[in-house]
Short mmCIF file of N, CA and C in Angstrom, two decimals:
data_model
loop_
_atom_site.label_atom_id
_atom_site.label_comp_id
_atom_site.label_asym_id
_atom_site.label_seq_id
_atom_site.Cartn_x
_atom_site.Cartn_y
_atom_site.Cartn_z
N MET A 1 69.23 96.93 146.54
CA MET A 1 67.82 96.61 146.38
C MET A 1 67.39 96.14 145.01
N LEU A 2 68.36 96.35 143.96
CA LEU A 2 67.90 96.10 142.64
C LEU A 2 68.91 94.87 142.47
N ARG A 3 68.30 93.83 142.30
CA ARG A 3 69.30 92.64 141.82
C ARG A 3 69.33 92.50 140.50
N ARG A 4 68.43 92.72 139.68
CA ARG A 4 68.52 92.36 138.23
C ARG A 4 67.69 93.24 137.37
N VAL A 5 68.08 93.57 136.03
CA VAL A 5 67.28 94.37 135.23
C VAL A 5 67.57 93.99 133.67
N ILE A 6 66.29 93.95 133.21
CA ILE A 6 66.20 93.81 131.62
C ILE A 6 65.56 94.74 131.03
N GLY A 7 66.41 95.55 130.17
CA GLY A 7 65.80 96.48 129.29
C GLY A 7 66.42 96.75 128.20
N GLY A 8 65.75 97.83 127.32
CA GLY A 8 66.13 98.08 125.89
C GLY A 8 67.50 99.00 125.98
N HIS A 9 67.44 99.86 126.70
CA HIS A 9 68.66 100.91 126.99
C HIS A 9 68.36 101.40 128.55
N TYR A 10 69.64 102.01 128.87
CA TYR A 10 69.72 102.75 130.32
C TYR A 10 70.07 104.08 130.28
N GLY A 11 69.96 104.64 129.06
CA GLY A 11 70.51 106.10 129.04
C GLY A 11 69.76 107.05 129.48
N GLN A 12 68.58 106.92 129.99
CA GLN A 12 67.66 107.84 130.82
C GLN A 12 67.76 107.50 132.28
N VAL A 13 68.50 106.57 132.87
CA VAL A 13 68.41 105.95 134.12
C VAL A 13 69.91 106.01 134.61
N PRO A 14 70.55 107.13 134.91
CA PRO A 14 71.81 107.11 135.53
C PRO A 14 72.16 106.43 136.65
N LYS A 15 71.19 106.30 137.57
CA LYS A 15 71.54 105.52 138.82
C LYS A 15 71.63 103.98 138.34
N ILE A 16 70.77 103.43 137.41
CA ILE A 16 70.94 102.15 137.20
C ILE A 16 72.01 101.88 136.10
N GLN A 17 72.63 102.88 135.39
CA GLN A 17 73.86 102.90 134.72
C GLN A 17 74.92 102.59 135.61
N GLU A 18 74.97 103.18 136.61
CA GLU A 18 76.13 103.04 137.70
C GLU A 18 76.06 101.81 138.46
N LEU A 19 74.88 101.19 138.68
CA LEU A 19 74.96 99.78 139.20
C LEU A 19 75.38 98.71 138.29
N VAL A 20 74.94 99.03 136.89
CA VAL A 20 75.37 98.07 135.86
C VAL A 20 76.85 98.04 135.65
N LYS A 21 77.41 99.39 135.57
CA LYS A 21 78.93 99.63 135.27
C LYS A 21 79.75 99.01 136.45
N ASN A 22 79.02 99.06 137.71
CA ASN A 22 79.78 98.69 138.86
C ASN A 22 79.68 97.31 139.24
N ASN A 23 79.01 96.52 138.41
CA ASN A 23 78.53 95.14 138.67
C ASN A 23 77.65 94.84 139.93
N GLN A 24 76.92 95.81 140.23
CA GLN A 24 76.01 96.03 141.60
C GLN A 24 74.65 95.38 141.29
N CYS A 25 74.36 95.03 139.95
CA CYS A 25 73.16 94.27 139.60
C CYS A 25 73.45 93.57 138.42
N GLU A 26 72.64 92.27 138.16
CA GLU A 26 72.76 91.81 136.92
C GLU A 26 72.06 92.64 135.75
N ALA A 27 72.71 92.67 134.52
CA ALA A 27 71.87 93.59 133.67
C ALA A 27 72.01 93.02 132.16
N TRP A 28 70.94 93.00 131.48
CA TRP A 28 70.78 92.66 130.05
C TRP A 28 70.07 93.67 129.40
N ALA A 29 70.41 93.79 128.01
CA ALA A 29 69.76 94.46 126.90
C ALA A 29 69.22 93.69 125.97
N LEU A 30 68.02 94.12 125.74
CA LEU A 30 67.27 93.14 124.67
C LEU A 30 66.53 94.29 123.79
N PRO A 31 66.27 93.66 122.67
CA PRO A 31 65.38 94.91 121.89
C PRO A 31 63.88 95.04 122.46
N MET A 32 63.60 96.39 122.44
CA MET A 32 62.38 96.68 123.14
C MET A 32 61.17 96.00 122.85
N GLY A 33 60.98 95.81 121.50
CA GLY A 33 59.83 94.92 120.94
C GLY A 33 59.76 93.64 121.45
N SER A 34 60.85 93.04 121.79
CA SER A 34 61.04 91.75 121.99
C SER A 34 60.90 91.56 123.69
N ILE A 35 60.98 92.53 124.22
CA ILE A 35 60.67 92.55 125.82
C ILE A 35 59.40 92.86 126.08
N SER A 36 58.56 93.57 124.99
CA SER A 36 57.14 93.54 125.05
C SER A 36 56.51 92.21 124.87
N ARG A 37 57.05 91.62 123.80
CA ARG A 37 56.64 90.39 123.37
C ARG A 37 56.60 89.24 124.48
N MET A 38 57.89 89.31 125.35
CA MET A 38 58.06 88.23 126.41
C MET A 38 57.06 88.57 127.43
N ILE A 39 56.67 89.90 127.76
CA ILE A 39 55.62 90.15 128.57
C ILE A 39 54.36 89.71 128.29
N ARG A 40 54.00 89.71 127.00
CA ARG A 40 52.78 89.34 126.46
C ARG A 40 52.64 87.80 126.61
N ALA A 41 53.83 87.18 126.17
CA ALA A 41 53.85 85.59 126.37
C ALA A 41 53.62 85.44 127.79
N GLN A 42 54.30 85.93 128.88
CA GLN A 42 54.02 85.63 130.19
C GLN A 42 52.42 85.96 130.47
N SER A 43 51.71 86.85 130.06
CA SER A 43 50.52 87.30 130.35
C SER A 43 49.40 86.25 129.75
N ALA A 44 50.00 85.42 128.72
CA ALA A 44 49.17 84.64 128.00
C ALA A 44 49.47 83.09 128.24
N HIS A 45 50.46 83.04 129.25
CA HIS A 45 50.82 81.61 129.72
C HIS A 45 51.49 81.07 128.52
N ARG A 46 52.26 81.57 127.83
CA ARG A 46 53.04 81.01 126.74
C ARG A 46 54.46 81.00 127.00
N PRO A 47 55.37 79.84 126.32
CA PRO A 47 56.71 79.94 126.93
C PRO A 47 57.60 80.97 126.41
N GLY A 48 57.28 81.82 125.51
CA GLY A 48 58.03 82.65 124.99
C GLY A 48 57.74 83.29 123.50
N HIS A 49 58.43 84.22 123.00
CA HIS A 49 58.30 84.92 121.75
C HIS A 49 59.31 84.49 120.81
N ILE A 50 59.17 83.82 119.62
CA ILE A 50 59.97 83.51 118.74
C ILE A 50 60.11 84.31 117.57
N THR A 51 61.37 84.70 117.19
CA THR A 51 61.59 85.66 115.98
C THR A 51 62.92 85.53 115.51
N THR A 52 62.97 86.04 114.39
CA THR A 52 64.54 86.20 113.81
C THR A 52 65.39 87.52 114.37
N ILE A 53 64.58 88.47 114.96
CA ILE A 53 65.10 89.64 115.49
C ILE A 53 66.16 89.34 116.63
N GLY A 54 67.37 89.89 116.10
CA GLY A 54 68.49 89.55 117.17
C GLY A 54 69.52 88.68 116.61
N ILE A 55 69.27 88.05 115.53
CA ILE A 55 70.12 87.13 115.13
C ILE A 55 71.54 87.70 114.50
N SER A 56 72.47 87.23 114.88
CA SER A 56 73.99 87.81 114.40
C SER A 56 74.09 89.02 115.01
N THR A 57 73.50 89.46 116.37
CA THR A 57 73.79 90.78 116.92
C THR A 57 74.34 90.61 118.33
N TYR A 58 74.29 91.50 119.00
CA TYR A 58 74.61 91.23 120.48
C TYR A 58 73.64 90.48 121.32
N VAL A 59 72.49 90.17 120.91
CA VAL A 59 71.60 89.39 121.44
C VAL A 59 71.76 87.95 121.34
N ASP A 60 72.42 87.45 120.22
CA ASP A 60 72.51 86.23 119.86
C ASP A 60 73.34 85.42 120.78
N PRO A 61 72.79 84.31 121.39
CA PRO A 61 73.71 83.54 122.15
C PRO A 61 75.13 83.09 121.86
N ASP A 62 75.07 82.91 120.59
CA ASP A 62 76.41 82.62 119.90
C ASP A 62 77.46 83.81 120.08
N LEU A 63 77.01 85.06 120.23
CA LEU A 63 77.91 86.02 120.23
C LEU A 63 77.94 86.31 121.82
N SER A 64 77.76 87.45 122.33
CA SER A 64 77.70 87.97 123.53
C SER A 64 76.56 87.42 124.53
N GLY A 65 75.36 87.18 123.86
CA GLY A 65 74.26 86.71 124.83
C GLY A 65 73.55 87.91 125.53
N GLU A 66 73.44 88.91 125.15
CA GLU A 66 72.73 90.31 125.69
C GLU A 66 73.23 90.71 126.91
N SER A 67 74.29 89.91 127.71
CA SER A 67 74.62 90.44 128.88
C SER A 67 75.29 91.78 128.92
N MET A 68 75.18 92.70 129.87
CA MET A 68 75.67 93.97 130.06
C MET A 68 77.04 94.09 130.91
N ASN A 69 77.06 93.20 131.92
CA ASN A 69 78.10 92.96 132.70
C ASN A 69 78.54 91.72 133.09
N ASP A 70 79.70 91.50 133.93
CA ASP A 70 79.94 90.28 134.35
C ASP A 70 78.97 89.49 135.42
N ALA A 71 78.24 90.45 136.12
CA ALA A 71 77.12 89.82 137.13
C ALA A 71 76.26 89.29 136.32
N ALA A 72 75.85 89.78 135.19
CA ALA A 72 74.88 88.84 134.30
C ALA A 72 75.42 87.47 133.66
N LEU A 73 76.61 87.58 133.25
CA LEU A 73 77.28 86.49 132.79
C LEU A 73 77.37 85.38 133.84
N GLY A 74 77.36 85.73 135.15
CA GLY A 74 77.49 84.59 136.21
C GLY A 74 76.14 84.30 136.57
N SER A 75 75.20 84.91 136.34
CA SER A 75 73.81 84.57 136.83
C SER A 75 73.21 83.51 136.23
N PRO A 76 72.62 82.64 136.90
CA PRO A 76 71.84 81.57 136.44
C PRO A 76 70.68 81.85 135.33
N LEU A 77 70.25 82.95 135.40
CA LEU A 77 69.19 83.60 134.50
C LEU A 77 69.94 83.64 132.90
N HIS A 78 71.15 83.87 133.03
CA HIS A 78 71.83 84.07 131.72
C HIS A 78 71.53 83.17 130.70
N SER A 79 71.71 81.94 130.98
CA SER A 79 71.54 81.05 129.91
C SER A 79 69.91 80.61 129.54
N LYS A 80 69.25 81.25 130.50
CA LYS A 80 67.66 80.91 130.30
C LYS A 80 66.88 82.01 129.53
N LEU A 81 67.63 83.28 129.46
CA LEU A 81 66.76 84.44 128.86
C LEU A 81 66.51 84.36 127.30
N VAL A 82 67.53 84.00 126.48
CA VAL A 82 67.31 83.96 125.12
C VAL A 82 68.00 82.56 124.63
N ALA A 83 67.20 81.61 123.72
CA ALA A 83 67.78 80.64 123.19
C ALA A 83 67.65 80.67 121.71
N LYS A 84 68.68 80.05 121.08
CA LYS A 84 68.77 79.96 119.59
C LYS A 84 68.17 78.67 119.28
N ILE A 85 67.06 78.68 118.51
CA ILE A 85 66.37 77.47 117.93
C ILE A 85 66.30 77.45 116.54
N ASP A 86 65.92 76.32 116.07
CA ASP A 86 65.75 76.09 114.75
C ASP A 86 64.22 75.86 114.45
N VAL A 87 63.65 76.71 113.27
CA VAL A 87 62.33 76.61 112.99
C VAL A 87 62.37 76.38 111.50
N ASN A 88 61.83 75.11 111.18
CA ASN A 88 61.88 74.85 109.62
C ASN A 88 63.11 75.02 108.92
N GLY A 89 64.24 74.89 109.59
CA GLY A 89 65.53 75.04 109.01
C GLY A 89 66.19 76.33 109.03
N GLN A 90 65.50 77.24 109.62
CA GLN A 90 65.79 78.86 109.73
C GLN A 90 66.08 79.03 111.40
N ALA A 91 67.33 79.79 111.75
CA ALA A 91 67.59 80.12 112.98
C ALA A 91 66.69 81.10 113.28
N ASN A 92 66.21 80.95 114.48
CA ASN A 92 65.28 81.93 115.32
C ASN A 92 65.89 81.97 116.74
N LEU A 93 65.49 83.10 117.43
CA LEU A 93 65.76 83.39 118.76
C LEU A 93 64.40 83.19 119.53
N CYS A 94 64.40 82.66 120.74
CA CYS A 94 63.12 82.35 121.53
C CYS A 94 63.49 83.26 122.90
N TYR A 95 62.82 84.31 122.97
CA TYR A 95 63.04 85.19 124.02
C TYR A 95 61.89 84.56 125.04
N LYS A 96 62.37 84.11 126.20
CA LYS A 96 61.66 83.21 127.13
C LYS A 96 60.82 84.19 128.06
N ALA A 97 59.51 83.82 128.15
CA ALA A 97 58.56 84.38 128.99
C ALA A 97 59.16 84.16 130.47
N LEU A 98 59.26 85.18 131.53
CA LEU A 98 59.83 85.08 132.68
C LEU A 98 58.90 85.50 133.70
N PRO A 99 58.70 84.91 134.92
CA PRO A 99 57.87 85.37 135.84
C PRO A 99 58.14 86.87 136.27
N ILE A 100 57.05 87.55 136.64
CA ILE A 100 57.09 89.17 136.95
C ILE A 100 56.73 89.27 138.33
N ASP A 101 57.73 89.73 139.42
CA ASP A 101 57.32 89.83 140.60
C ASP A 101 56.67 91.23 141.09
N VAL A 102 57.15 92.23 140.51
CA VAL A 102 56.37 93.52 140.64
C VAL A 102 56.15 94.17 139.32
N VAL A 103 55.14 94.86 139.16
CA VAL A 103 54.99 95.83 137.94
C VAL A 103 54.33 97.24 138.60
N ILE A 104 54.85 98.34 138.25
CA ILE A 104 54.42 99.66 138.57
C ILE A 104 54.00 100.17 137.32
N ILE A 105 52.71 100.59 137.24
CA ILE A 105 51.94 101.23 136.17
C ILE A 105 51.43 102.57 136.58
N ARG A 106 51.13 103.41 135.66
CA ARG A 106 50.68 104.77 135.77
C ARG A 106 49.32 104.94 135.18
N GLY A 107 48.35 105.23 135.90
CA GLY A 107 46.87 105.43 135.39
C GLY A 107 46.36 106.66 135.70
N THR A 108 45.02 107.08 135.10
CA THR A 108 44.51 108.41 135.45
C THR A 108 43.47 108.30 136.64
N THR A 109 42.59 107.09 136.56
CA THR A 109 41.67 106.96 137.43
C THR A 109 41.55 105.55 138.00
N ALA A 110 41.49 105.24 139.13
CA ALA A 110 41.29 103.96 139.71
C ALA A 110 39.86 103.92 140.40
N ASP A 111 39.16 102.58 140.35
CA ASP A 111 38.07 102.54 141.19
C ASP A 111 38.37 101.40 142.40
N SER A 112 37.34 101.11 143.16
CA SER A 112 37.59 100.24 144.25
C SER A 112 37.72 98.66 143.93
N ALA A 113 37.41 98.34 142.67
CA ALA A 113 37.63 97.13 142.07
C ALA A 113 39.12 96.90 141.33
N SER A 114 39.75 97.97 141.58
CA SER A 114 41.14 98.04 140.90
C SER A 114 41.12 98.17 139.36
N ASN A 115 39.92 98.65 138.95
CA ASN A 115 39.95 99.15 137.42
C ASN A 115 40.64 100.43 137.27
N ILE A 116 41.60 100.56 136.24
CA ILE A 116 42.31 101.88 135.99
C ILE A 116 42.10 102.24 134.58
N THR A 117 41.92 103.83 134.41
CA THR A 117 41.71 104.30 133.18
C THR A 117 42.98 104.80 132.68
N LEU A 118 43.12 105.15 131.58
CA LEU A 118 44.29 105.60 131.19
C LEU A 118 44.13 107.06 130.10
N GLU A 119 43.00 107.72 130.31
CA GLU A 119 42.68 108.59 129.43
C GLU A 119 43.62 109.78 129.43
N TYR A 120 44.45 110.09 130.41
CA TYR A 120 45.23 111.16 130.52
C TYR A 120 46.74 110.79 130.42
N GLU A 121 47.06 109.71 130.26
CA GLU A 121 48.39 109.16 130.13
C GLU A 121 48.91 109.37 128.78
N SER A 122 50.29 109.77 128.89
CA SER A 122 50.90 110.03 127.57
C SER A 122 51.18 108.87 126.54
N LEU A 123 51.36 107.69 127.21
CA LEU A 123 51.43 106.57 126.46
C LEU A 123 50.76 105.23 126.83
N PRO A 124 49.50 105.25 126.55
CA PRO A 124 48.93 103.87 126.84
C PRO A 124 49.09 102.84 126.02
N CYS A 125 49.98 101.93 126.64
CA CYS A 125 50.48 100.72 125.63
C CYS A 125 50.25 99.39 126.32
N ASP A 126 51.60 99.18 127.15
CA ASP A 126 51.52 97.79 127.66
C ASP A 126 51.04 97.62 129.19
N GLN A 127 50.40 98.62 129.67
CA GLN A 127 50.03 98.54 131.15
C GLN A 127 49.02 97.23 131.49
N LYS A 128 48.32 96.93 130.55
CA LYS A 128 47.36 95.96 130.76
C LYS A 128 48.03 94.63 130.80
N ILE A 129 49.00 94.26 129.79
CA ILE A 129 49.63 93.02 129.63
C ILE A 129 50.72 93.00 130.75
N CYS A 130 51.24 94.18 131.15
CA CYS A 130 52.22 93.82 132.38
C CYS A 130 51.45 93.62 133.51
N ALA A 131 50.44 94.28 133.80
CA ALA A 131 49.52 93.60 134.94
C ALA A 131 49.08 92.16 135.08
N GLU A 132 48.69 91.74 133.73
CA GLU A 132 48.30 90.51 133.61
C GLU A 132 49.56 89.59 133.82
N ALA A 133 50.75 89.87 133.31
CA ALA A 133 51.78 88.96 133.33
C ALA A 133 52.33 88.78 134.90
N ALA A 134 52.05 89.81 135.57
CA ALA A 134 52.42 89.99 137.26
C ALA A 134 51.30 88.94 137.85
N LYS A 135 50.16 89.30 137.45
CA LYS A 135 49.07 88.39 138.22
C LYS A 135 49.18 86.97 137.85
N ASN A 136 49.44 86.61 136.42
CA ASN A 136 49.98 85.27 136.25
C ASN A 136 51.07 84.74 136.81
N SER A 137 51.97 85.49 137.23
CA SER A 137 53.17 85.11 137.87
C SER A 137 53.15 85.00 139.44
N GLY A 138 52.00 85.44 139.89
CA GLY A 138 51.78 85.39 141.57
C GLY A 138 52.40 86.74 141.97
N GLY A 139 52.63 87.85 141.15
CA GLY A 139 53.31 89.05 141.42
C GLY A 139 52.27 90.08 141.80
N VAL A 140 52.86 91.17 142.17
CA VAL A 140 52.01 92.34 142.48
C VAL A 140 51.91 93.48 141.56
N VAL A 141 50.92 94.16 141.62
CA VAL A 141 50.72 95.30 140.81
C VAL A 141 50.57 96.52 141.35
N ILE A 142 51.26 97.51 141.23
CA ILE A 142 51.32 98.67 142.03
C ILE A 142 50.84 99.86 140.86
N ALA A 143 49.79 100.57 141.23
CA ALA A 143 49.41 101.46 140.40
C ALA A 143 49.48 102.92 140.89
N GLN A 144 50.10 103.84 140.19
CA GLN A 144 49.88 105.29 140.52
C GLN A 144 48.99 105.95 139.84
N VAL A 145 47.87 106.52 140.37
CA VAL A 145 46.73 107.17 139.75
C VAL A 145 46.53 108.71 140.19
N GLN A 146 45.90 109.42 139.27
CA GLN A 146 45.83 110.77 139.61
C GLN A 146 44.73 110.97 140.80
N GLN A 147 43.54 110.14 140.62
CA GLN A 147 42.35 110.21 141.42
C GLN A 147 41.77 108.82 141.42
N MET A 148 40.79 108.74 142.49
CA MET A 148 40.01 107.62 142.92
C MET A 148 38.75 107.99 142.26
N ALA A 149 38.06 107.04 141.72
CA ALA A 149 36.59 107.25 141.18
C ALA A 149 35.70 107.09 142.41
N LEU A 150 34.59 107.93 142.65
CA LEU A 150 33.70 107.79 143.63
C LEU A 150 32.44 106.76 143.46
#
């Protein structure tokens, strides 16, 4: 059911670790901040996020190219995820914005117009940009909330 994952680490998700290890899904590891910026780029209809973060590391396409397994290496997405580019004579990486099919977010309260509050959530951070990115991609937003507003 899970075809592809892009994450910062998989240490807290043993079932996904097994899928990755057994080549049952395509898997990439990217810096967490760059993933957030990729999602922001998609939410704003920008082509991607350009930075020097990741140069000469496992993310650099000249090295391993961020893939976690052979399934990722054989994927058509592999060469499209991160590109090395030159900006004013300096090497940079472009983390490309990707369409998002489904986003699952957590909120406190929702109303009938699909507005969601976050006042009791432990980490209110990228929920809005994730929802915007999915909407801009023609995707679906699934929200789990504690209560519905009357």
